[in-house]
PDB file of N, CA, C and O in Angstrom:
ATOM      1  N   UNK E   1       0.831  -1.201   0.000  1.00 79.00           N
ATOM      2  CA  UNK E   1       0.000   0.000   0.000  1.00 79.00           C
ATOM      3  C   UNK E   1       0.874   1.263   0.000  1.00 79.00           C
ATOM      4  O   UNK E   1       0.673   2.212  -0.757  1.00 79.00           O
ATOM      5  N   UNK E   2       2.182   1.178   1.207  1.00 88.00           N
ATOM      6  CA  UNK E   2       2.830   2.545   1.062  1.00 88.00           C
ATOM      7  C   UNK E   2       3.341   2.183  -0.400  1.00 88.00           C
ATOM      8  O   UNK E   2       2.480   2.672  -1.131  1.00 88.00           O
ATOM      9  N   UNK E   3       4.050   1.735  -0.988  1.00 89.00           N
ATOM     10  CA  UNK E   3       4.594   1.614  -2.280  1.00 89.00           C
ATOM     11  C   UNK E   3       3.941   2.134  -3.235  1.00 89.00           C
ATOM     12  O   UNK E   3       4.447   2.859  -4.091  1.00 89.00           O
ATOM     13  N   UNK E   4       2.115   1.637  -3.145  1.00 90.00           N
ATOM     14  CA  UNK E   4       1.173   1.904  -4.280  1.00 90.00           C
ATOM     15  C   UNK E   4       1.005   3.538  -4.105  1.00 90.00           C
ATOM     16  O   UNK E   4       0.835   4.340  -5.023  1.00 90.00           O
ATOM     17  N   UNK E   5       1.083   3.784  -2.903  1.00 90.00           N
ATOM     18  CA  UNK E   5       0.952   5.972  -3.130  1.00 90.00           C
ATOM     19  C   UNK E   5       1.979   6.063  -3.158  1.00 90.00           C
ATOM     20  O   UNK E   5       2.143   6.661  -4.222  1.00 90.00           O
ATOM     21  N   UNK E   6       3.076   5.880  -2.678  1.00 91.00           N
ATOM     22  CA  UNK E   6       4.626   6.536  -3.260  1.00 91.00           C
ATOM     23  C   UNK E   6       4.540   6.592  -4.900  1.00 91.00           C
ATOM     24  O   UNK E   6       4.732   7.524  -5.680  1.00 91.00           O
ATOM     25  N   UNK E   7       4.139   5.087  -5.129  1.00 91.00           N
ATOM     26  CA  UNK E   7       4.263   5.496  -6.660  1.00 91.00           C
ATOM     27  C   UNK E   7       3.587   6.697  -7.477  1.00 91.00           C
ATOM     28  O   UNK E   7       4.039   7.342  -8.423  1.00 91.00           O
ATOM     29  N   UNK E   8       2.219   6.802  -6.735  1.00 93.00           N
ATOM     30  CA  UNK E   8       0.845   7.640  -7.387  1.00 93.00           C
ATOM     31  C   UNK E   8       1.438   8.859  -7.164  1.00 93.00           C
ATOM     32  O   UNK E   8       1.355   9.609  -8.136  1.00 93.00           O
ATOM     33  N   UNK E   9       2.019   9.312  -6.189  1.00 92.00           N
ATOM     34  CA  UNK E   9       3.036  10.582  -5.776  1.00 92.00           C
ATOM     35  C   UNK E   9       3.952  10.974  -6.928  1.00 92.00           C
ATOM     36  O   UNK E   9       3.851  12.050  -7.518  1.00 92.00           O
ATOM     37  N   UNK E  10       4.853  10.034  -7.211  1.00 93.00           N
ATOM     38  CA  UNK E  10       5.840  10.397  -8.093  1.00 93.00           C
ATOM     39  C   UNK E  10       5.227  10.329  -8.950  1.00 93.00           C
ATOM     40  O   UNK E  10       5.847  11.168  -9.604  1.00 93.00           O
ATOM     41  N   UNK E  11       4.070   9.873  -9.916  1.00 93.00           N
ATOM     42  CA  UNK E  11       2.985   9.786 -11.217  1.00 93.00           C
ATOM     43  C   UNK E  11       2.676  11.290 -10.906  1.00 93.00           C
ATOM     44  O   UNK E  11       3.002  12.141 -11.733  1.00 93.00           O
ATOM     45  N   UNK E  12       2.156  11.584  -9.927  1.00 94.00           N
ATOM     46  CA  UNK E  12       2.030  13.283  -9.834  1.00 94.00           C
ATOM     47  C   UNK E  12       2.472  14.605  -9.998  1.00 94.00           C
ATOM     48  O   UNK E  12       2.041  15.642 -10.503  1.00 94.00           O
ATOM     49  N   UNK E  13       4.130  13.976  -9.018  1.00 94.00           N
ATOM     50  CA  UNK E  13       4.838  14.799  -9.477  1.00 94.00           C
ATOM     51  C   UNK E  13       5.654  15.059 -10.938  1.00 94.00           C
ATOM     52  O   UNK E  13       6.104  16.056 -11.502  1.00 94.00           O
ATOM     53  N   UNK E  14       5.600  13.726 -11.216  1.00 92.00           N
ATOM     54  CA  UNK E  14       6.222  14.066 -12.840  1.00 92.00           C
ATOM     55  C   UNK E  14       5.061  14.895 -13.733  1.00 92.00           C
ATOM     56  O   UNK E  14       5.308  15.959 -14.301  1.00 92.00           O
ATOM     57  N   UNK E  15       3.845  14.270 -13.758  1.00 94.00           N
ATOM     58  CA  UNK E  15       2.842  14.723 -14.321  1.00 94.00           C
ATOM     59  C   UNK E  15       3.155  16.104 -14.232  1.00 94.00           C
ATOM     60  O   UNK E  15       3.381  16.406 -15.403  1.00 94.00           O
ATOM     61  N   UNK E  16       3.353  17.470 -13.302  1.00 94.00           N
ATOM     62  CA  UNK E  16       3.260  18.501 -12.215  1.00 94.00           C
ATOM     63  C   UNK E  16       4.300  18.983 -13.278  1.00 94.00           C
ATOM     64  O   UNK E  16       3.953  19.741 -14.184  1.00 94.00           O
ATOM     65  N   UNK E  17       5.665  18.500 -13.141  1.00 93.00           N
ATOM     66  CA  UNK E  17       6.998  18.798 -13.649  1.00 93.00           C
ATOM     67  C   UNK E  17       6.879  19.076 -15.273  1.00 93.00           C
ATOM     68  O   UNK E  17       7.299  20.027 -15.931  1.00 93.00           O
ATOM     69  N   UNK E  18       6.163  17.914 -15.670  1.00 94.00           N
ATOM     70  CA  UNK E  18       5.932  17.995 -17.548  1.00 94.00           C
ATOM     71  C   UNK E  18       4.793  18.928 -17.569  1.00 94.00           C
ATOM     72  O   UNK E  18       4.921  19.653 -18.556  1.00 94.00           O
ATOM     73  N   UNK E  19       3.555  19.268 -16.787  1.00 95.00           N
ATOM     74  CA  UNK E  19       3.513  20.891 -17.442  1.00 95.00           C
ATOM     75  C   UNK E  19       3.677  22.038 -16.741  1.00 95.00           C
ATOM     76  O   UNK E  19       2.772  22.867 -16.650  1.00 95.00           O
ATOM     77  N   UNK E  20       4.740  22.168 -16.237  1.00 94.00           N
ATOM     78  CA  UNK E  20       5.438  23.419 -15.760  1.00 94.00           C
ATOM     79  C   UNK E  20       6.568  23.240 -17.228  1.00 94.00           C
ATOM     80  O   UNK E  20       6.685  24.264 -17.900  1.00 94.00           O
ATOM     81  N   UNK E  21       7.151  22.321 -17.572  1.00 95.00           N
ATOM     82  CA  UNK E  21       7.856  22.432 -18.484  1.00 95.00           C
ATOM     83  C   UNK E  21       7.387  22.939 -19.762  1.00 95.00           C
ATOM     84  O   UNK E  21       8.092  23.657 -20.471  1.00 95.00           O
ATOM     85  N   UNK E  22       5.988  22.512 -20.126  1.00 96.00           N
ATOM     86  CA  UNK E  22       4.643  22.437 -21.218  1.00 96.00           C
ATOM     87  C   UNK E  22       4.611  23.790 -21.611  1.00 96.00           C
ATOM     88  O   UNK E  22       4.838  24.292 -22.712  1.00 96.00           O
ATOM     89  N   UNK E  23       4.195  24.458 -20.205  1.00 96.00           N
ATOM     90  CA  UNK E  23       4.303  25.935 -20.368  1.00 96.00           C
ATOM     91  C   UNK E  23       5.065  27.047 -20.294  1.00 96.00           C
ATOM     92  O   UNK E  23       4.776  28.231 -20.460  1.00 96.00           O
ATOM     93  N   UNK E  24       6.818  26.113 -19.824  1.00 96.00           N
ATOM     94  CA  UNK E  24       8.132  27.178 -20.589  1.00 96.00           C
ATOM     95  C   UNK E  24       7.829  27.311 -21.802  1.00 96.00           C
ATOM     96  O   UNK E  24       7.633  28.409 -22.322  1.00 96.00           O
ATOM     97  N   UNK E  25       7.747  26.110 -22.456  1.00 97.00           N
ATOM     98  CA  UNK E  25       8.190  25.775 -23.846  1.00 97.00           C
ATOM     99  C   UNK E  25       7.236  26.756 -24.754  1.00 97.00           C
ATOM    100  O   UNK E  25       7.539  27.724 -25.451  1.00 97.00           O
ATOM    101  N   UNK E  26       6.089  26.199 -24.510  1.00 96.00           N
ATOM    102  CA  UNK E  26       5.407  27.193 -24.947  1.00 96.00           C
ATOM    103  C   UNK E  26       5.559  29.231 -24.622  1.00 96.00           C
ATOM    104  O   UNK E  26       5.123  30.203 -25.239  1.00 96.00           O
ATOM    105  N   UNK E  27       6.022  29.142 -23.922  1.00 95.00           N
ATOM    106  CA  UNK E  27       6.811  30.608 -23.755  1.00 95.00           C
ATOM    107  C   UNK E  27       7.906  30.649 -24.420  1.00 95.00           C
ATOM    108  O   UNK E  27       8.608  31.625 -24.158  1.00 95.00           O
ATOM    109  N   UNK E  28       8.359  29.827 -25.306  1.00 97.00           N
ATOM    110  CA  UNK E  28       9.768  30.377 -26.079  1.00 97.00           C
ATOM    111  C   UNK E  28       9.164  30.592 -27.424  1.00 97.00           C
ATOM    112  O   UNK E  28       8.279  29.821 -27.794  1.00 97.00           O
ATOM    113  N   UNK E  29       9.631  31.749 -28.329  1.00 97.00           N
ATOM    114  CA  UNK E  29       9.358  32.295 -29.211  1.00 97.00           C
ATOM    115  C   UNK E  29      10.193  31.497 -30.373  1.00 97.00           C
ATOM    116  O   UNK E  29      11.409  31.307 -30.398  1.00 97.00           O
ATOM    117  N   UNK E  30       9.017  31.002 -31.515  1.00 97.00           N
ATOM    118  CA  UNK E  30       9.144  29.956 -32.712  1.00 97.00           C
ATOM    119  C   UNK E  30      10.510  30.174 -32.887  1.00 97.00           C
ATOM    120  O   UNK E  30      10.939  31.315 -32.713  1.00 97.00           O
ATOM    121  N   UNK E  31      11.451  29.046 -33.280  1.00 97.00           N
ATOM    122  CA  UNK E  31      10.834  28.433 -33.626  1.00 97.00           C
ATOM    123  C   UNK E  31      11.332  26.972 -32.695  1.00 97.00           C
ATOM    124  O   UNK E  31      11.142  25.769 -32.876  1.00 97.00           O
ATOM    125  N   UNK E  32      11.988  27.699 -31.731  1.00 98.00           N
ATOM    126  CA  UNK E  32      12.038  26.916 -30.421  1.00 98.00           C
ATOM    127  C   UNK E  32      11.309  26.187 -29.392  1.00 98.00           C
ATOM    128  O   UNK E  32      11.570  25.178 -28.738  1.00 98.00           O
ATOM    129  N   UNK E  33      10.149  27.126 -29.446  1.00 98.00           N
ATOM    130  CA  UNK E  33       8.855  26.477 -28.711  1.00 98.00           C
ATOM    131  C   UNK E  33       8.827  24.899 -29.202  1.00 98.00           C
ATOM    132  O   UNK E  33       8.996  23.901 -28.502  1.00 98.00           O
ATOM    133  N   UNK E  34       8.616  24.960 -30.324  1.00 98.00           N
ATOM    134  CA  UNK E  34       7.939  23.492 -30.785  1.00 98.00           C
ATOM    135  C   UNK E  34       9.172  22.785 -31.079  1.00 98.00           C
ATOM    136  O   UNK E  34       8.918  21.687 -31.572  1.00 98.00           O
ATOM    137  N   UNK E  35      10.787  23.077 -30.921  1.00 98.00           N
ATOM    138  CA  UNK E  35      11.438  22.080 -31.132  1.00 98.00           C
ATOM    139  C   UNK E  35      11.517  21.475 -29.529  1.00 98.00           C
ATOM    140  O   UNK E  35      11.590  20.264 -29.323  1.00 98.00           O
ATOM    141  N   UNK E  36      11.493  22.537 -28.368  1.00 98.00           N
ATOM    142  CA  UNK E  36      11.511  22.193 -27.344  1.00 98.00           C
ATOM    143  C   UNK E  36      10.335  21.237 -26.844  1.00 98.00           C
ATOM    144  O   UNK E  36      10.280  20.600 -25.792  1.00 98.00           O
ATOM    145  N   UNK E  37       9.456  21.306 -27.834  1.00 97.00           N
ATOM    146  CA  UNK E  37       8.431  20.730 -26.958  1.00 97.00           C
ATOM    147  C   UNK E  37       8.206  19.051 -27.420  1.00 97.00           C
ATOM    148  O   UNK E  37       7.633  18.200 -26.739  1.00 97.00           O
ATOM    149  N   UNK E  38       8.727  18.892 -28.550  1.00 98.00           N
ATOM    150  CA  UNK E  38       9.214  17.664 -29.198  1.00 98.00           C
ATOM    151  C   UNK E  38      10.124  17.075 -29.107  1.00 98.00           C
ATOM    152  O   UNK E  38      10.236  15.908 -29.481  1.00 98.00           O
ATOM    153  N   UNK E  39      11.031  17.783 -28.561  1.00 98.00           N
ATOM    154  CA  UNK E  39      12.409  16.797 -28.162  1.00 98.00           C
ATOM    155  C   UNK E  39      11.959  16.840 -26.357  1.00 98.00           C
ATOM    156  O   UNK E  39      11.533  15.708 -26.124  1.00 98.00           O
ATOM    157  N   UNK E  40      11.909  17.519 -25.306  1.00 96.00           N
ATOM    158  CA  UNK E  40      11.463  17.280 -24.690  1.00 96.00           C
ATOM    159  C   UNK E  40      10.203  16.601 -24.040  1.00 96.00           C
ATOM    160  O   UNK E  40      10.134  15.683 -23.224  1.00 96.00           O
ATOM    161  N   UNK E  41       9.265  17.318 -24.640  1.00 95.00           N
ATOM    162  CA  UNK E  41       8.047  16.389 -23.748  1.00 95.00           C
ATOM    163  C   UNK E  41       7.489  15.506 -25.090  1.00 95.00           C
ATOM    164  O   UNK E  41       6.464  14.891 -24.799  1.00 95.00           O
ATOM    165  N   UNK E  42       7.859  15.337 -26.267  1.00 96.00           N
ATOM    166  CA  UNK E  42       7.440  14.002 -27.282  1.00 96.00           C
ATOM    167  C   UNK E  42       8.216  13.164 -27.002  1.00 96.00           C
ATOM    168  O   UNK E  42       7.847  11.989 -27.019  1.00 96.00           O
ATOM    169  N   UNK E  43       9.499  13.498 -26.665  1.00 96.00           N
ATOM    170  CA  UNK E  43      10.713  12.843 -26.518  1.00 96.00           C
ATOM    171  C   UNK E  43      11.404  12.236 -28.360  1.00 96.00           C
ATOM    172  O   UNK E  43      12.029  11.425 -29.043  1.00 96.00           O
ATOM    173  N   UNK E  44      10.880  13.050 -28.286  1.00 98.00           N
ATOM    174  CA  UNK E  44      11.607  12.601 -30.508  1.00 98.00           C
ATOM    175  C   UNK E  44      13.120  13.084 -30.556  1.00 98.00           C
ATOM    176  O   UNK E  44      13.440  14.133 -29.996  1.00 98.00           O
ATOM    177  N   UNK E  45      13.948  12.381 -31.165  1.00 98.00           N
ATOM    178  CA  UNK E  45      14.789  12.710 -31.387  1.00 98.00           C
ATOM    179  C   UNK E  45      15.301  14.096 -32.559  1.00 98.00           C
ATOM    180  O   UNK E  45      14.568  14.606 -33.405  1.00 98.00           O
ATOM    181  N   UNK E  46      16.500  14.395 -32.322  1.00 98.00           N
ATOM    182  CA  UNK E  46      17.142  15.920 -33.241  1.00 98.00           C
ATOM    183  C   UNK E  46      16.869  15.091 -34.696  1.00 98.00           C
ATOM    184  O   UNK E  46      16.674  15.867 -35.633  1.00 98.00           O
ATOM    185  N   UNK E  47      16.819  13.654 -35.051  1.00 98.00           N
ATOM    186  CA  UNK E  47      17.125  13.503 -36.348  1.00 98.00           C
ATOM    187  C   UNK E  47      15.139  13.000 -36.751  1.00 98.00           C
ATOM    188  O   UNK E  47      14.907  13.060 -37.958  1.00 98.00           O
ATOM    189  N   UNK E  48      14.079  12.633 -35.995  1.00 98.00           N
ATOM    190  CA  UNK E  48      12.747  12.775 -36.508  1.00 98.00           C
ATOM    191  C   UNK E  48      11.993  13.994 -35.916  1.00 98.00           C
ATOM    192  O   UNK E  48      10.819  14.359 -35.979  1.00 98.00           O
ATOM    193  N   UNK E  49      12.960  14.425 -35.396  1.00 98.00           N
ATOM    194  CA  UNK E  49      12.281  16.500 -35.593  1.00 98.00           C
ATOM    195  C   UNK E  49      12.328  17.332 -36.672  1.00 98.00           C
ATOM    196  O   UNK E  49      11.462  18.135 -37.019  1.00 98.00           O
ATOM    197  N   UNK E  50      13.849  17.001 -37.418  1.00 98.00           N
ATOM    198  CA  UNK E  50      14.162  17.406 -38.443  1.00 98.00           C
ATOM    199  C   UNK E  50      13.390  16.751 -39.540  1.00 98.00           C
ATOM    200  O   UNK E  50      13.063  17.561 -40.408  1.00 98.00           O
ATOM    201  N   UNK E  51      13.076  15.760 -39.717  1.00 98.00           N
ATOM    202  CA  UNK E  51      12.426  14.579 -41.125  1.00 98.00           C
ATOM    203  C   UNK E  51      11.161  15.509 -40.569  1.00 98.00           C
ATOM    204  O   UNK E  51      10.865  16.320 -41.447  1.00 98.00           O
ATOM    205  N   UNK E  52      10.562  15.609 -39.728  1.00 97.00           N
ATOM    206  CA  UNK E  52       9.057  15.969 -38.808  1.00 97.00           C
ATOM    207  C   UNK E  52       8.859  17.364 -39.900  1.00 97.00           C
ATOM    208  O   UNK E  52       7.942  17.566 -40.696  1.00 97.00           O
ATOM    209  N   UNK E  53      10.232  18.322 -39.568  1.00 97.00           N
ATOM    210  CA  UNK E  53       9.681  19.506 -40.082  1.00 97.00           C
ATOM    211  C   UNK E  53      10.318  19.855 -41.281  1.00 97.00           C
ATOM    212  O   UNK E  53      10.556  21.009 -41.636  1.00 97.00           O
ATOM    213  N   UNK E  54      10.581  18.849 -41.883  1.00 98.00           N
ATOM    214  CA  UNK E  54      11.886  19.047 -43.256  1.00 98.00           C
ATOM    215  C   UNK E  54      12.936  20.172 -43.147  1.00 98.00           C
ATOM    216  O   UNK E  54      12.932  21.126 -43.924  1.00 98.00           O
ATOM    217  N   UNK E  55      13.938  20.010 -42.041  1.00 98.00           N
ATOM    218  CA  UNK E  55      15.190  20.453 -42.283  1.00 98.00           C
ATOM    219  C   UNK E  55      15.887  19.824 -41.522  1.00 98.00           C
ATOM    220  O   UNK E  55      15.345  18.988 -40.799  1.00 98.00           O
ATOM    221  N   UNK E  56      17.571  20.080 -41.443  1.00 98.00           N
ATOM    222  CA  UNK E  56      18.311  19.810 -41.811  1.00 98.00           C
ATOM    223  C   UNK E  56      18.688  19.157 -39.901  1.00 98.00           C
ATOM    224  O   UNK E  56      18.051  19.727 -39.016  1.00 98.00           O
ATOM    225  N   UNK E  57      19.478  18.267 -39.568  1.00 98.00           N
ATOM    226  CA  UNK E  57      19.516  18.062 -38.214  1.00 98.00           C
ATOM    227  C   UNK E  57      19.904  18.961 -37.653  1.00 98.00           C
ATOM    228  O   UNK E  57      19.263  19.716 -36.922  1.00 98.00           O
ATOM    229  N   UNK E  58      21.430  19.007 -38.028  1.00 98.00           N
ATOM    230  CA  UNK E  58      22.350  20.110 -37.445  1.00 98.00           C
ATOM    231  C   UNK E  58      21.575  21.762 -37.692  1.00 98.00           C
ATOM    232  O   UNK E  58      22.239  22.710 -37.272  1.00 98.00           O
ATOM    233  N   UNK E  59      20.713  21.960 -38.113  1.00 98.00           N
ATOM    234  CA  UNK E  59      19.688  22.860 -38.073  1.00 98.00           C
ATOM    235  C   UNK E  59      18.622  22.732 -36.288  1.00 98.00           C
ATOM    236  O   UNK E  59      18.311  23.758 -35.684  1.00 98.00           O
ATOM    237  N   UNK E  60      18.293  21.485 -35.831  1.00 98.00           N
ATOM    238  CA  UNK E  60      17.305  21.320 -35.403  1.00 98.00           C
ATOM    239  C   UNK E  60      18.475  21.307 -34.170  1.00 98.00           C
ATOM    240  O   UNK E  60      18.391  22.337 -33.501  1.00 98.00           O
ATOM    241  N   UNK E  61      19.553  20.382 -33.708  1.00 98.00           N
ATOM    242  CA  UNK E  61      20.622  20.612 -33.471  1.00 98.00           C
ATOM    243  C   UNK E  61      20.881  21.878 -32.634  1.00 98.00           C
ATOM    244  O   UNK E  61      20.902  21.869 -31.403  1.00 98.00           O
ATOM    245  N   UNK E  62      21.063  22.886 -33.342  1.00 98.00           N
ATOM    246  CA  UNK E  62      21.254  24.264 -32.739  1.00 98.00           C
ATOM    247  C   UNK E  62      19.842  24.774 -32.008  1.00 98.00           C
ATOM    248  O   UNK E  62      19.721  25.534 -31.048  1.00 98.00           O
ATOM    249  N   UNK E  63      19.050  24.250 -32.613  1.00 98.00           N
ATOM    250  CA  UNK E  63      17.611  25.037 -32.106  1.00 98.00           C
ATOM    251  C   UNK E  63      17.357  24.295 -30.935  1.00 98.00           C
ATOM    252  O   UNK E  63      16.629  24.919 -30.163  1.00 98.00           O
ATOM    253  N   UNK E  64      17.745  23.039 -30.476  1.00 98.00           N
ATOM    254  CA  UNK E  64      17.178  22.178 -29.057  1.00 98.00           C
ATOM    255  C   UNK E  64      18.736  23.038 -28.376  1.00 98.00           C
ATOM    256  O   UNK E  64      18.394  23.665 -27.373  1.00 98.00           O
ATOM    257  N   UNK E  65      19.983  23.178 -28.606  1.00 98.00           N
ATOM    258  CA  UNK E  65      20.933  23.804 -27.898  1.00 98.00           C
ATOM    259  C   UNK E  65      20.347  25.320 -27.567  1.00 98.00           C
ATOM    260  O   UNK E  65      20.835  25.711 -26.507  1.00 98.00           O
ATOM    261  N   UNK E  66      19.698  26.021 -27.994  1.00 98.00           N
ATOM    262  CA  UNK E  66      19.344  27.375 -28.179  1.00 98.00           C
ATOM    263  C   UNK E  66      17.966  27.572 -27.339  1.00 98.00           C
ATOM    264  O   UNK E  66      17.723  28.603 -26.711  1.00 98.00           O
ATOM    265  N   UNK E  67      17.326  26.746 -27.389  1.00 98.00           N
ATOM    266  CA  UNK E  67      15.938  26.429 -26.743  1.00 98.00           C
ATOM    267  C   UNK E  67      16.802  26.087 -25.278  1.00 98.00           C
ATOM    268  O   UNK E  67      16.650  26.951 -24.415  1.00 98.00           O
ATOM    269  N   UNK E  68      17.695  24.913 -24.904  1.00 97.00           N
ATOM    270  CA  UNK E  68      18.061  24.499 -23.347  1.00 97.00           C
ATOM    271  C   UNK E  68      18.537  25.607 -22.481  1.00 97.00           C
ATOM    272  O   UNK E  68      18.517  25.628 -21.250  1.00 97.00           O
ATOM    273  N   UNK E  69      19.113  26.832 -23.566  1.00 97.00           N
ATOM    274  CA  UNK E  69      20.017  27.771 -23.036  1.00 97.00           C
ATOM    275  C   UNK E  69      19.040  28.619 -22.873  1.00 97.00           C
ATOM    276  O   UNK E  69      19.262  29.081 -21.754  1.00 97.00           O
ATOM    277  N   UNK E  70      18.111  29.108 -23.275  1.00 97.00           N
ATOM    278  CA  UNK E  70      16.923  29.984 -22.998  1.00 97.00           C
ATOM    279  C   UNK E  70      15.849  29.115 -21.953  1.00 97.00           C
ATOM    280  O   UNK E  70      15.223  29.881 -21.219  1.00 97.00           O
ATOM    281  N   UNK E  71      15.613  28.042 -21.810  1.00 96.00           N
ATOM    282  CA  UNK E  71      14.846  27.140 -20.622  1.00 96.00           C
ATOM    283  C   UNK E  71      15.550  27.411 -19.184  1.00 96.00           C
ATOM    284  O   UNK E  71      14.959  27.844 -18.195  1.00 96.00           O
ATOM    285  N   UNK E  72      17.014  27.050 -19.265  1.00 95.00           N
ATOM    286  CA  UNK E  72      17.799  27.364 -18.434  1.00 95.00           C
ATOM    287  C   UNK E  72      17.617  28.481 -17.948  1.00 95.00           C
ATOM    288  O   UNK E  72      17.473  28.454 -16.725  1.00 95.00           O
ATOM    289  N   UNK E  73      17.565  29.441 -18.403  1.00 95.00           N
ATOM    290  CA  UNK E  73      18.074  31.457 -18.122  1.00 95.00           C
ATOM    291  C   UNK E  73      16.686  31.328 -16.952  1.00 95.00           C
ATOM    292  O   UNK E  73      16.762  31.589 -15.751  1.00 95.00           O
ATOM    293  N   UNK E  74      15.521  30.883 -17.651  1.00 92.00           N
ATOM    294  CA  UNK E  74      13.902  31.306 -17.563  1.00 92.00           C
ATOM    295  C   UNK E  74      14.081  30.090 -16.028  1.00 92.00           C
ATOM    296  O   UNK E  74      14.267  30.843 -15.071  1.00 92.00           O
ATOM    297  N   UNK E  75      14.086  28.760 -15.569  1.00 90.00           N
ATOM    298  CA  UNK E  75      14.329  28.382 -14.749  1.00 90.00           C
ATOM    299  C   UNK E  75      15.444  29.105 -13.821  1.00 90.00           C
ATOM    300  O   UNK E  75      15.219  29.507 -12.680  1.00 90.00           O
ATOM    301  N   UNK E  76      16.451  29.185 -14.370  1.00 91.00           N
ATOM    302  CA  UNK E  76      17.500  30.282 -13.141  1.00 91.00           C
ATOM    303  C   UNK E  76      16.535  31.467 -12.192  1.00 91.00           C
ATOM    304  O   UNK E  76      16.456  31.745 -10.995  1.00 91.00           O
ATOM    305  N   UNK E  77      15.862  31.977 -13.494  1.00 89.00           N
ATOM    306  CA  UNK E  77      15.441  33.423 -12.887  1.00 89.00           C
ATOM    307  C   UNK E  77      13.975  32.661 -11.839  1.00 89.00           C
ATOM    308  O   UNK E  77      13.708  33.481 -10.961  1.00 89.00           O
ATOM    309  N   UNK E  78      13.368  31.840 -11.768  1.00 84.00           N
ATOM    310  CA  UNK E  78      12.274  31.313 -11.455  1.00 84.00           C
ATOM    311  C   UNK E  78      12.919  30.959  -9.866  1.00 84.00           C
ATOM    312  O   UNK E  78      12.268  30.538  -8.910  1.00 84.00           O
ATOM    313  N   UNK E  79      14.574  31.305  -9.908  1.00 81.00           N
ATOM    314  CA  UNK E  79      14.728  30.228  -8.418  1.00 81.00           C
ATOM    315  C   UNK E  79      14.287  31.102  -6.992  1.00 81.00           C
ATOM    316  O   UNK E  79      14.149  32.325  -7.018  1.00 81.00           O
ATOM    317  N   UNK E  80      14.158  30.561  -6.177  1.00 76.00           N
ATOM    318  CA  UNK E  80      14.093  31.467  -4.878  1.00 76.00           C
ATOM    319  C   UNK E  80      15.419  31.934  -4.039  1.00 76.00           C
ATOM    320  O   UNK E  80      15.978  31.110  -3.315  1.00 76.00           O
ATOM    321  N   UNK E  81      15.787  32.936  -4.123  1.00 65.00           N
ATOM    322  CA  UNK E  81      16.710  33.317  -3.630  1.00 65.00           C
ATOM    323  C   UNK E  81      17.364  32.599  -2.583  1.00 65.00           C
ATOM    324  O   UNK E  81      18.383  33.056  -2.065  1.00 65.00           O
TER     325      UNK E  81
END
């Protein structure tokens, strides 16, 4: 029984975590939003993001590096002193 709510807990909290993340992503301005939100919460990889939106990896590549570095800044500033 404790096991079965520990688990339902952590089902919660991840649940909790993926859309607080849902709604960074969606706060980053195109065309990052939606690579962030596909490599993160689809979990697709840099090379069927790219086939996904016809370009190039190392295109998609820079945009999930560019998207982590702007997620990052926006979580930093979110911390409590």
């Amino acid at each position: 029984e404790d096991a079965q709510k520990r688990g339902e807990y952590l089902d919660r909290m991840e649940e909790e975590i993926k859309n607080q993340l849902a709604l960074r992503c969606d706060g980053l301005k195109p065309p990052y939003n939606q690579v962030a939100r596909d490599y993160y919460l689809m979990e697709l990889s840099p090379k069927e993001i790219a086939a996904k939106q016809g370009k190039s990896i190392k295109t998609i590549q820079t945009q999930i590096y560019r998207a982590r570095q702007m997620l990052k800044k926006i979580y930093r500033e979110e911390e409590p002193a």
